[in-house]
Amino acid sequence: MSATADIHAYTKAEDVFAACAEFLVERLAAAVRDRGVARIALAGGGTPRRLYQLLAHRYRDALDWQAVEFYFGDERNVPLDHPDSNFRMARLSLFEPLGIQPHRTFPMISDQQRDPERDADAYEVALRRWTAGKVPRFDVTLLGLGSDGHFASLFPDTPALAERERLVAVNPVAKLHGHRLTLTFPVFEAARDVVFLVLGNDKRPSLARIRDGLAELPAERLAAKRPTHWFVDRAAARAP
Ligand code: 6PG
């Protein structure tokens, strides 16, 4: 692993979530203090739900949450009110409990009925709105890790891995028999802080590969290219 990976491992899941929450709040508060706004790209999947609940309940007074803009690293090809929607998960576990105004949240609107390419273009415009056309620098991108080494919806052997121009891609994922919308490598490479939240035995082999400095699978390539922060439990961190 050529770039630095700052790994924080805890035995209890609650300690992992608390440590990650502390880190996020510190980074977001600093962004609000220094730039008047903080921008975070949220992770989807199952793992971050408990983290979002913790932020909404234990850290509701830790910063001006109305000065934070919430984006997404990726989204499933389902309506926003579908149980599998990353936006829905964040709305129920974070936005609504914190009373975040809807115009501070930026769903990666994707729906079977809608044209995904048009959604990706629209999200790209939304991102380039605050960067005068350049690659946006999120204050934090929060990510999970797939047991196949994917992050966001950058899965192994998928076309979006090679995307260097677009910030948002429609990524066909054969094993999902469909596509996902995902931010691309340049966005994650440009972020001020990249934070991985990884828990559970099933993530042990992919985390071990990253620790061993391999740089083949998507998350390995990101960790090899730039500094990353890892909040993991011992189940995931133990040697396979
Ligand atoms: C998604 C995610 C994806 C996720 C990993 C880990 O939409 O599924 O963005 O990249 O972070 O698949 O998922 P779990 O946290 O559910 O294990």
XYZ file of N, CA and C and ligand atoms in Angstrom:
737
model
N 0.873 -1.183 0.000
C 0.000 0.000 0.000
C 0.907 1.230 0.000
N 1.029 1.900 -1.156
C 1.966 3.035 -1.247
C 1.429 4.244 -0.463
N 0.127 4.549 -0.562
C -0.387 5.690 0.200
C -0.690 5.255 1.628
N -0.809 6.207 2.518
C -1.053 5.888 3.928
C -2.499 5.476 4.148
N -2.671 4.450 4.953
C -4.012 4.036 5.385
C -4.003 4.069 6.891
N -4.835 4.935 7.423
C -4.903 5.152 8.876
C -6.043 4.270 9.368
N -5.662 3.105 9.973
C -6.670 2.099 10.332
C -6.966 2.139 11.825
N -8.246 2.270 12.172
C -8.702 2.267 13.562
C -9.564 1.019 13.754
N -9.084 0.042 14.544
C -9.837 -1.210 14.743
C -10.345 -1.301 16.176
N -11.588 -1.713 16.299
C -12.228 -1.829 17.615
C -12.924 -3.182 17.714
N -13.029 -3.702 18.940
C -13.690 -4.997 19.130
C -15.190 -4.836 18.970
N -15.742 -3.843 19.599
C -17.207 -3.685 19.596
C -17.665 -2.781 18.448
N -18.711 -3.204 17.760
C -19.255 -2.432 16.638
C -19.609 -1.008 17.079
N -20.194 -0.876 18.256
C -20.600 0.454 18.734
C -19.398 1.388 18.846
N -18.247 0.841 19.192
C -17.036 1.668 19.287
C -16.549 2.085 17.902
N -16.739 1.212 16.922
C -16.366 1.576 15.550
C -17.232 2.743 15.079
N -18.549 2.610 15.291
C -19.470 3.660 14.845
C -19.192 4.976 15.579
N -18.932 4.878 16.893
C -18.680 6.110 17.671
C -17.399 6.795 17.208
N -16.351 6.030 16.968
C -15.077 6.618 16.527
C -15.231 7.251 15.147
N -15.970 6.579 14.271
C -16.189 7.119 12.920
C -17.032 8.385 12.996
N -18.041 8.371 13.861
C -18.899 9.561 14.027
C -18.080 10.750 14.513
N -17.218 10.515 15.495
C -16.360 11.586 16.027
C -15.499 12.178 14.907
N -14.932 11.305 14.095
C -14.061 11.752 12.996
C -14.850 12.604 12.000
N -16.023 12.099 11.619
C -16.839 12.830 10.633
C -17.245 14.202 11.171
N -17.723 14.198 12.415
C -18.189 15.463 13.000
C -17.045 16.476 13.070
N -15.871 16.005 13.430
C -14.705 16.907 13.516
C -14.385 17.493 12.146
N -14.420 16.645 11.093
C -14.087 17.118 9.744
C -15.176 18.047 9.200
N -16.441 17.686 9.425
C -17.540 18.511 8.903
C -17.598 19.864 9.621
N -17.387 19.833 10.936
C -17.409 21.096 11.700
C -16.277 22.022 11.231
N -15.120 21.441 10.964
C -13.982 22.247 10.483
C -14.309 22.863 9.126
N -14.960 22.106 8.249
C -15.329 22.617 6.918
C -16.319 23.768 7.056
N -17.322 23.602 7.922
C -18.313 24.667 8.125
C -17.613 25.916 8.679
N -16.696 25.704 9.647
C -15.968 26.823 10.249
C -15.118 27.537 9.187
N -14.394 26.780 8.377
C -13.433 27.361 7.434
C -14.066 27.839 6.126
N -15.144 27.158 5.675
C -15.697 27.481 4.349
C -17.194 27.789 4.370
N -17.788 27.732 5.585
C -19.210 28.096 5.669
C -20.141 26.989 5.226
N -19.608 25.937 4.638
C -20.416 24.794 4.187
C -19.549 23.553 4.224
N -20.182 22.410 4.513
C -19.481 21.127 4.453
C -20.219 20.258 3.446
N -19.477 19.514 2.669
C -20.090 18.644 1.672
C -19.588 17.223 1.886
N -20.535 16.298 2.039
C -20.188 14.898 2.267
C -20.911 14.026 1.245
N -20.193 13.004 0.733
C -20.819 11.992 -0.116
C -21.039 10.771 0.779
N -22.306 10.417 0.970
C -22.649 9.344 1.899
C -22.502 7.971 1.261
N -22.254 6.980 2.121
C -22.209 5.583 1.669
C -23.604 4.989 1.758
N -23.807 3.989 0.947
C -25.071 3.246 0.994
C -24.809 1.881 1.604
N -25.660 0.915 1.242
C -25.510 -0.415 1.807
C -26.095 -0.457 3.215
N -25.775 -1.538 3.960
C -26.377 -1.717 5.287
C -25.548 -1.152 6.429
N -24.219 -1.200 6.304
C -23.350 -0.868 7.443
C -23.543 0.551 7.981
N -23.683 1.599 7.144
C -23.690 2.966 7.703
C -24.976 3.376 8.439
N -26.048 2.562 8.333
C -27.311 2.977 8.947
C -27.126 3.308 10.433
N -26.421 2.444 11.171
C -26.213 2.664 12.610
C -25.392 3.919 12.860
N -24.423 4.187 11.976
C -23.620 5.406 12.092
C -24.507 6.638 11.926
N -25.398 6.622 10.909
C -26.278 7.765 10.658
C -27.214 7.998 11.853
N -27.703 6.901 12.429
C -28.584 7.037 13.601
C -27.822 7.695 14.760
N -26.571 7.281 14.928
C -25.736 7.825 16.009
C -25.492 9.323 15.790
N -25.167 9.705 14.551
C -24.942 11.123 14.234
C -26.197 11.937 14.544
N -27.343 11.376 14.188
C -28.605 12.113 14.359
C -28.992 12.245 15.828
N -28.603 11.294 16.661
C -29.059 11.342 18.055
C -27.983 11.854 18.997
N -26.770 11.314 18.910
C -25.739 11.717 19.884
C -24.985 12.980 19.458
N -25.016 13.319 18.136
C -24.198 14.452 17.663
C -25.051 15.568 17.053
N -26.343 15.614 17.440
C -27.218 16.584 16.774
C -26.804 18.032 17.099
N -26.143 18.252 18.218
C -25.727 19.622 18.573
C -24.247 19.855 18.322
N -23.580 18.893 17.663
C -22.126 18.980 17.487
C -21.715 19.984 16.412
N -22.632 20.259 15.482
C -22.339 21.253 14.438
C -23.649 21.744 13.842
N -23.570 22.787 13.011
C -24.764 23.304 12.333
C -25.051 22.403 11.133
N -25.893 21.400 11.359
C -26.162 20.416 10.301
C -26.849 21.055 9.090
N -27.451 22.238 9.287
C -28.099 22.908 8.145
C -27.061 23.562 7.235
N -25.787 23.493 7.644
C -24.706 24.037 6.797
C -23.992 22.900 6.063
N -24.584 21.698 6.131
C -23.994 20.541 5.463
C -24.819 20.182 4.230
N -24.152 19.883 3.129
C -24.829 19.374 1.928
C -24.531 17.880 1.821
N -25.578 17.086 1.645
C -25.473 15.625 1.640
C -25.654 15.082 0.221
N -24.596 14.491 -0.296
C -24.625 13.835 -1.610
C -24.464 12.323 -1.389
N -24.455 11.578 -2.496
C -24.320 10.118 -2.401
C -23.193 9.638 -3.299
N -22.480 8.602 -2.822
C -21.406 8.015 -3.621
C -21.934 7.122 -4.725
N -23.124 6.574 -4.472
C -23.745 5.701 -5.481
C -25.201 5.459 -5.123
N -25.918 4.922 -6.089
C -27.328 4.613 -5.837
C -27.778 3.396 -6.629
N -28.713 2.691 -6.027
C -29.282 1.514 -6.696
C -30.346 1.965 -7.683
N -30.632 1.056 -8.642
C -31.607 1.392 -9.686
C -33.029 1.120 -9.198
N -33.424 1.841 -8.152
C -34.763 1.689 -7.571
C -35.335 3.070 -7.267
N -36.663 3.173 -7.141
C -37.263 4.462 -6.781
C -36.771 4.937 -5.413
N -36.844 6.235 -5.163
C -36.278 6.803 -3.929
C -36.986 6.309 -2.680
N -38.241 5.813 -2.819
C -38.949 5.312 -1.632
C -38.883 3.785 -1.531
N -38.010 3.190 -2.340
C -37.880 1.721 -2.318
C -36.994 1.293 -1.142
N -37.285 0.170 -0.471
C -36.474 -0.285 0.679
C -34.977 -0.424 0.375
N -34.621 -0.646 -0.902
C -33.197 -0.798 -1.252
C -32.520 0.531 -1.579
N -33.275 1.625 -1.535
C -32.723 2.926 -1.908
C -31.744 3.448 -0.850
N -30.539 3.817 -1.262
C -29.582 4.408 -0.324
C -30.108 5.739 0.198
N -30.790 6.491 -0.680
C -31.342 7.774 -0.256
C -32.379 7.567 0.856
N -33.240 6.565 0.656
C -34.290 6.292 1.660
C -33.664 5.926 3.008
N -32.622 5.094 2.955
C -31.949 4.689 4.203
C -31.411 5.916 4.942
N -30.765 6.850 4.191
C -30.208 8.058 4.810
C -31.326 9.015 5.253
N -32.393 9.079 4.493
C -33.507 9.961 4.873
C -34.089 9.536 6.222
N -34.327 8.215 6.362
C -34.965 7.710 7.584
C -34.016 7.713 8.781
N -32.718 7.464 8.555
C -31.798 7.310 9.698
C -31.034 8.596 10.036
N -31.031 9.575 9.102
C -30.222 10.780 9.342
C -30.985 12.079 9.049
N -31.451 12.235 7.807
C -32.022 13.526 7.402
C -33.263 13.883 8.246
N -34.233 12.957 8.315
C -35.477 13.284 9.038
C -35.231 13.433 10.538
N -34.483 12.520 11.182
C -34.219 12.716 12.616
C -33.506 14.042 12.913
N -32.678 14.516 11.973
C -31.943 15.779 12.192
C -32.719 16.991 11.678
N -33.834 16.726 10.994
C -34.630 17.838 10.443
C -33.886 18.575 9.337
N -33.112 17.811 8.551
C -32.365 18.438 7.453
C -33.337 18.916 6.383
N -33.181 20.175 5.945
C -34.062 20.698 4.907
C -33.787 19.965 3.592
N -34.829 19.570 2.874
C -34.650 18.779 1.644
C -33.678 19.398 0.639
N -33.611 20.713 0.563
C -32.718 21.309 -0.459
C -31.247 21.147 -0.082
N -30.965 20.586 1.141
C -29.573 20.305 1.514
C -29.215 18.860 1.175
N -30.183 18.111 0.655
C -29.901 16.709 0.317
C -29.985 16.533 -1.203
N -29.080 15.745 -1.743
C -28.965 15.588 -3.199
C -29.032 14.111 -3.581
N -30.283 13.604 -3.723
C -30.409 12.202 -4.128
C -29.885 12.003 -5.542
N -29.288 10.895 -5.783
C -28.798 10.539 -7.130
C -29.949 9.942 -7.895
N -31.024 10.760 -8.067
C -32.300 10.233 -8.545
C -32.076 9.200 -9.645
N -32.547 8.044 -9.421
C -32.456 6.971 -10.408
C -33.736 6.182 -10.290
N -34.305 5.831 -11.390
C -35.569 5.101 -11.348
C -35.701 4.322 -12.654
N -36.262 3.138 -12.580
C -36.358 2.323 -13.779
C -37.038 3.086 -14.907
N -37.953 3.950 -14.515
C -38.702 4.637 -15.568
C -37.837 5.727 -16.194
N -36.915 6.252 -15.415
C -36.167 7.419 -15.909
C -34.939 6.944 -16.694
N -34.385 7.855 -17.483
C -33.195 7.551 -18.272
C -31.969 7.724 -17.370
N -31.270 6.634 -17.017
C -30.139 6.740 -16.079
C -29.041 7.683 -16.572
N -28.805 7.715 -17.880
C -27.776 8.623 -18.409
C -28.157 10.075 -18.109
N -29.466 10.351 -18.216
C -29.921 11.719 -17.949
C -29.752 12.023 -16.455
N -29.995 11.025 -15.614
C -29.807 11.233 -14.169
C -28.335 11.485 -13.864
N -27.456 10.712 -14.509
C -26.010 10.894 -14.261
C -25.574 12.295 -14.707
N -26.082 12.734 -15.866
C -25.744 14.091 -16.344
C -26.216 15.152 -15.352
N -27.451 14.949 -14.866
C -28.024 15.940 -13.934
C -27.199 15.996 -12.647
N -26.739 14.848 -12.183
C -25.954 14.842 -10.945
C -24.587 15.499 -11.187
N -24.035 15.265 -12.372
C -22.752 15.878 -12.734
C -22.888 17.400 -12.706
N -23.989 17.896 -13.260
C -24.237 19.351 -13.258
C -24.338 19.850 -11.813
N -25.040 19.087 -10.971
C -25.196 19.491 -9.564
C -23.832 19.556 -8.863
N -22.940 18.634 -9.201
C -21.618 18.622 -8.565
C -20.741 19.757 -9.088
N -20.791 19.959 -10.423
C -19.920 20.985 -11.019
C -20.426 22.397 -10.693
N -21.650 22.485 -10.147
C -22.237 23.782 -9.790
C -21.345 24.477 -8.750
N -20.766 23.699 -7.821
C -19.999 24.360 -6.767
C -18.495 24.275 -6.981
N -18.116 23.822 -8.166
C -16.662 23.729 -8.391
C -16.237 24.460 -9.653
N -17.107 25.333 -10.182
C -16.771 26.079 -11.399
C -16.225 25.135 -12.462
N -16.868 23.969 -12.563
C -16.518 23.051 -13.647
C -15.398 22.073 -13.321
N -14.629 22.343 -12.264
C -13.508 21.437 -11.955
C -14.025 20.205 -11.191
N -13.131 19.234 -10.939
C -13.515 18.050 -10.146
C -13.831 18.527 -8.725
N -15.022 18.198 -8.203
C -15.396 18.680 -6.871
C -14.518 18.060 -5.780
N -14.215 18.853 -4.749
C -13.485 18.322 -3.582
C -14.467 18.176 -2.433
N -14.988 16.934 -2.240
C -15.834 16.712 -1.067
C -14.974 16.860 0.190
N -15.592 17.326 1.273
C -14.859 17.367 2.531
C -14.635 15.936 3.020
N -15.659 15.111 2.843
C -15.559 13.696 3.228
C -16.331 12.857 2.224
N -15.749 11.742 1.801
C -16.529 10.717 1.117
C -16.510 9.503 2.038
N -17.696 9.074 2.426
C -17.841 7.917 3.320
C -18.135 6.701 2.457
N -17.393 5.616 2.693
C -17.511 4.439 1.833
C -17.615 3.164 2.644
N -18.279 2.189 2.048
C -18.248 0.837 2.581
C -17.312 0.028 1.696
N -17.112 -1.221 2.069
C -16.243 -2.113 1.295
C -17.019 -3.386 0.999
N -17.075 -3.759 -0.293
C -17.742 -5.001 -0.659
C -16.791 -6.180 -0.446
N -17.342 -7.368 -0.232
C -16.474 -8.543 -0.026
C -15.724 -8.891 -1.322
N -16.134 -8.287 -2.433
C -15.415 -8.480 -3.712
C -14.442 -7.331 -3.981
N -14.286 -6.442 -2.979
C -13.318 -5.349 -3.142
C -13.896 -4.113 -3.799
N -15.222 -4.091 -4.002
C -15.802 -2.873 -4.590
C -16.047 -1.813 -3.525
N -16.165 -0.544 -3.967
C -16.644 0.536 -3.110
C -17.577 1.394 -3.944
N -18.447 2.185 -3.292
C -19.521 2.864 -4.002
C -20.106 1.819 -4.958
N -20.327 2.142 -6.233
C -20.727 1.079 -7.159
C -19.676 0.867 -8.229
N -18.422 0.986 -7.780
C -17.278 0.677 -8.656
C -16.882 -0.761 -8.364
N -17.524 -1.678 -9.124
C -17.324 -3.111 -8.934
C -16.174 -3.597 -9.825
N -15.514 -4.698 -9.404
C -14.447 -5.245 -10.250
C -14.943 -5.534 -11.672
N -14.058 -5.288 -12.632
C -14.354 -5.625 -14.039
C -15.596 -4.936 -14.580
N -15.829 -3.681 -14.171
C -16.966 -2.926 -14.726
C -16.454 -1.665 -15.421
N -17.180 -1.188 -16.428
C -16.672 -0.088 -17.278
C -16.360 1.222 -16.541
N -17.128 1.541 -15.504
C -16.940 2.846 -14.841
C -15.582 2.964 -14.154
N -14.891 1.838 -13.969
C -13.573 1.882 -13.328
C -12.590 2.716 -14.148
N -12.800 2.721 -15.454
C -11.841 3.414 -16.344
C -12.231 4.867 -16.620
N -13.362 5.308 -16.074
C -13.873 6.643 -16.360
C -13.030 7.726 -15.678
N -12.422 8.616 -16.484
C -11.589 9.671 -15.913
C -12.133 11.060 -16.234
N -13.125 11.141 -17.106
C -13.673 12.461 -17.483
C -14.954 12.774 -16.707
N -15.877 11.834 -16.739
C -17.169 12.081 -16.071
C -17.019 11.911 -14.550
N -17.809 12.675 -13.824
C -17.789 12.569 -12.361
C -18.790 11.517 -11.887
N -19.816 11.277 -12.706
C -20.896 10.355 -12.363
C -21.092 9.414 -13.539
N -21.142 8.127 -13.276
C -21.281 7.165 -14.371
C -22.455 6.226 -14.127
N -23.049 5.779 -15.232
C -24.014 4.680 -15.187
C -23.173 3.417 -15.369
N -23.132 2.576 -14.364
C -22.220 1.430 -14.401
C -23.002 0.123 -14.491
N -22.951 -0.521 -15.656
C -23.620 -1.829 -15.758
C -22.841 -2.849 -14.931
N -23.537 -3.559 -14.047
C -22.884 -4.547 -13.180
C -23.512 -5.905 -13.449
N -22.801 -6.719 -14.201
C -23.368 -7.996 -14.672
C -23.935 -8.823 -13.520
N -23.189 -8.920 -12.432
C -23.652 -9.818 -11.357
C -24.894 -9.282 -10.663
N -25.213 -8.026 -10.864
C -26.457 -7.463 -10.310
C -27.562 -7.460 -11.368
N -27.220 -7.932 -12.557
C -28.199 -7.963 -13.673
C -28.834 -6.585 -13.885
N -28.020 -5.577 -13.804
C -28.558 -4.224 -13.982
C -27.451 -3.203 -13.871
N -27.817 -1.958 -13.652
C -26.806 -0.907 -13.539
C -26.970 -0.152 -12.229
N -25.934 0.567 -11.898
C -25.957 1.463 -10.733
C -25.454 2.819 -11.189
N -25.820 3.864 -10.470
C -25.191 5.175 -10.666
C -24.098 5.291 -9.620
N -22.954 5.799 -10.021
C -21.843 5.899 -9.084
C -20.951 7.088 -9.393
N -20.383 7.700 -8.359
C -19.325 8.673 -8.574
C -18.114 7.897 -9.085
N -17.220 8.579 -9.759
C -16.081 7.910 -10.379
C -14.778 8.160 -9.616
N -13.726 7.448 -9.996
C -12.442 7.541 -9.285
C -11.944 8.974 -9.086
N -11.960 9.821 -10.147
C -11.423 11.184 -9.933
C -12.070 11.924 -8.757
N -13.351 11.682 -8.509
C -14.038 12.365 -7.398
C -13.502 11.863 -6.059
N -13.321 10.561 -5.929
C -12.830 10.000 -4.668
C -11.357 10.353 -4.459
N -10.604 10.430 -5.559
C -9.184 10.792 -5.448
C -9.021 12.240 -4.991
N -10.009 13.092 -5.345
C -9.896 14.531 -5.041
C -10.428 14.910 -3.660
N -11.145 14.007 -3.014
C -11.790 14.352 -1.732
C -10.750 14.710 -0.664
N -11.134 15.625 0.249
C -10.235 15.987 1.333
C -9.975 14.769 2.225
N -11.044 14.065 2.590
C -10.886 12.850 3.394
C -11.738 11.725 2.816
N -11.133 10.550 2.694
C -11.847 9.341 2.284
C -11.909 8.431 3.502
N -13.136 8.087 3.916
C -13.348 7.297 5.128
C -14.057 5.998 4.770
N -13.446 4.856 5.126
C -14.081 3.548 4.940
C -14.612 3.069 6.282
N -15.835 2.556 6.274
C -16.470 1.977 7.459
C -16.721 0.510 7.134
N -16.007 -0.383 7.828
C -16.010 -1.796 7.439
C -16.169 -2.688 8.658
N -17.231 -3.483 8.682
C -17.480 -4.377 9.814
C -17.844 -5.772 9.299
N -17.402 -6.782 10.023
C -17.878 -8.134 9.763
C -16.856 -9.059 9.114
N -17.010 -10.328 9.492
C -16.099 -11.383 9.001
C -15.983 -11.394 7.474
N -17.147 -11.209 6.811
C -17.125 -11.384 5.347
C -16.230 -10.359 4.645
N -15.840 -9.320 5.372
C -14.975 -8.293 4.752
C -13.493 -8.567 5.043
N -13.215 -9.600 5.795
C -11.838 -9.857 6.218
C -10.883 -10.070 5.038
N -11.220 -10.942 4.068
C -10.258 -11.148 2.965
C -9.986 -9.869 2.164
N -11.041 -9.081 1.881
C -10.786 -7.878 1.064
C -10.017 -6.829 1.881
N -10.236 -6.745 3.177
C -9.468 -5.789 3.992
C -8.016 -6.257 4.119
N -7.818 -7.570 4.234
C -6.448 -8.101 4.326
C -5.671 -7.810 3.042
N -6.318 -7.922 1.901
C -5.644 -7.632 0.620
C -5.194 -6.171 0.586
N -6.041 -5.294 1.112
C -5.692 -3.867 1.130
C -4.509 -3.655 2.065
N -4.575 -4.317 3.209
C -3.468 -4.208 4.171
C -2.170 -4.714 3.547
N -2.278 -5.772 2.709
C -1.071 -6.346 2.096
C -0.569 -5.520 0.920
N -1.254 -4.412 0.665
C -0.752 -3.498 -0.358
C -1.077 -3.903 -1.788
N -2.004 -4.837 -1.942
C -2.405 -5.189 -3.304
C -3.132 -3.990 -3.913
N -3.052 -3.871 -5.219
C -3.689 -2.704 -5.863
C -4.403 -3.116 -7.136
N -5.190 -4.186 -7.021
C -5.925 -4.694 -8.196
C -7.405 -4.337 -8.101
N -8.025 -4.702 -7.000
C -9.463 -4.490 -6.858
C -9.755 -3.007 -6.599
N -10.979 -2.547 -6.887
C -11.268 -1.103 -6.829
C -10.831 -0.403 -5.535
N -11.230 -0.923 -4.382
C -10.881 -0.239 -3.124
C -9.370 -0.259 -2.902
N -8.726 -1.326 -3.343
C -7.259 -1.419 -3.218
C -6.595 -0.324 -4.045
N -7.145 -0.111 -5.234
C -6.547 0.913 -6.120
C -6.692 2.303 -5.500
N -7.833 2.571 -4.888
C -8.015 3.890 -4.261
C -7.067 4.045 -3.075
N -6.972 2.980 -2.250
C -6.117 3.046 -1.055
C -4.642 3.136 -1.421
N -4.306 2.603 -2.608
C -2.903 2.666 -3.049
C -2.576 4.039 -3.625
N -3.613 4.750 -4.049
C -3.401 6.027 -4.766
C -3.409 7.235 -3.835
N -4.134 7.171 -2.686
C -4.257 8.368 -1.849
C -4.497 7.945 -0.393
N -4.237 8.877 0.561
C -4.479 8.546 1.974
C -5.951 8.212 2.220
N -6.172 7.226 3.088
C -7.536 6.818 3.438
C -7.615 6.554 4.939
N -8.806 6.713 5.498
C -9.046 6.433 6.915
C -9.993 5.248 7.007
N -9.688 4.313 7.909
C -10.482 3.090 8.017
C -10.979 2.907 9.443
N -12.278 2.764 9.592
C -12.881 2.436 10.884
C -13.450 1.028 10.728
N -12.814 0.088 11.436
C -13.138 -1.323 11.208
C -13.300 -2.042 12.535
N -14.003 -3.167 12.489
C -14.075 -3.979 13.703
C -13.049 -5.105 13.619
N -12.770 -5.699 14.756
C -11.728 -6.729 14.793
C -12.107 -7.917 13.910
N -13.410 -8.198 13.794
C -13.844 -9.318 12.944
C -13.364 -9.115 11.519
N -13.412 -7.877 11.048
C -12.958 -7.578 9.677
C -11.443 -7.446 9.623
N -10.861 -6.988 10.732
C -9.423 -6.666 10.717
C -8.538 -7.888 10.968
N -9.122 -8.942 11.575
C -8.286 -10.103 11.923
C -7.707 -10.720 10.643
N -6.505 -11.247 10.710
C -5.883 -11.881 9.535
C -6.708 -13.098 9.136
N -6.950 -13.286 7.816
C -7.777 -14.401 7.357
C -7.179 -15.764 7.702
C -24.239 0.169 -1.974
C -22.962 0.731 -1.455
C -21.852 -0.300 -1.520
C -21.662 -0.748 -0.083
C -20.880 -2.052 -0.008
C -20.878 -2.585 1.408
O -25.038 0.900 -2.530
O -24.439 -1.028 -1.752
O -22.652 1.963 -1.692
O -20.649 0.141 -2.033
O -20.987 0.251 0.643
O -21.558 -2.969 -0.854
O -22.210 -2.880 1.724
P -22.653 -3.311 3.224
O -22.343 -2.169 4.093
O -24.129 -3.544 3.099
O -21.863 -4.524 3.572
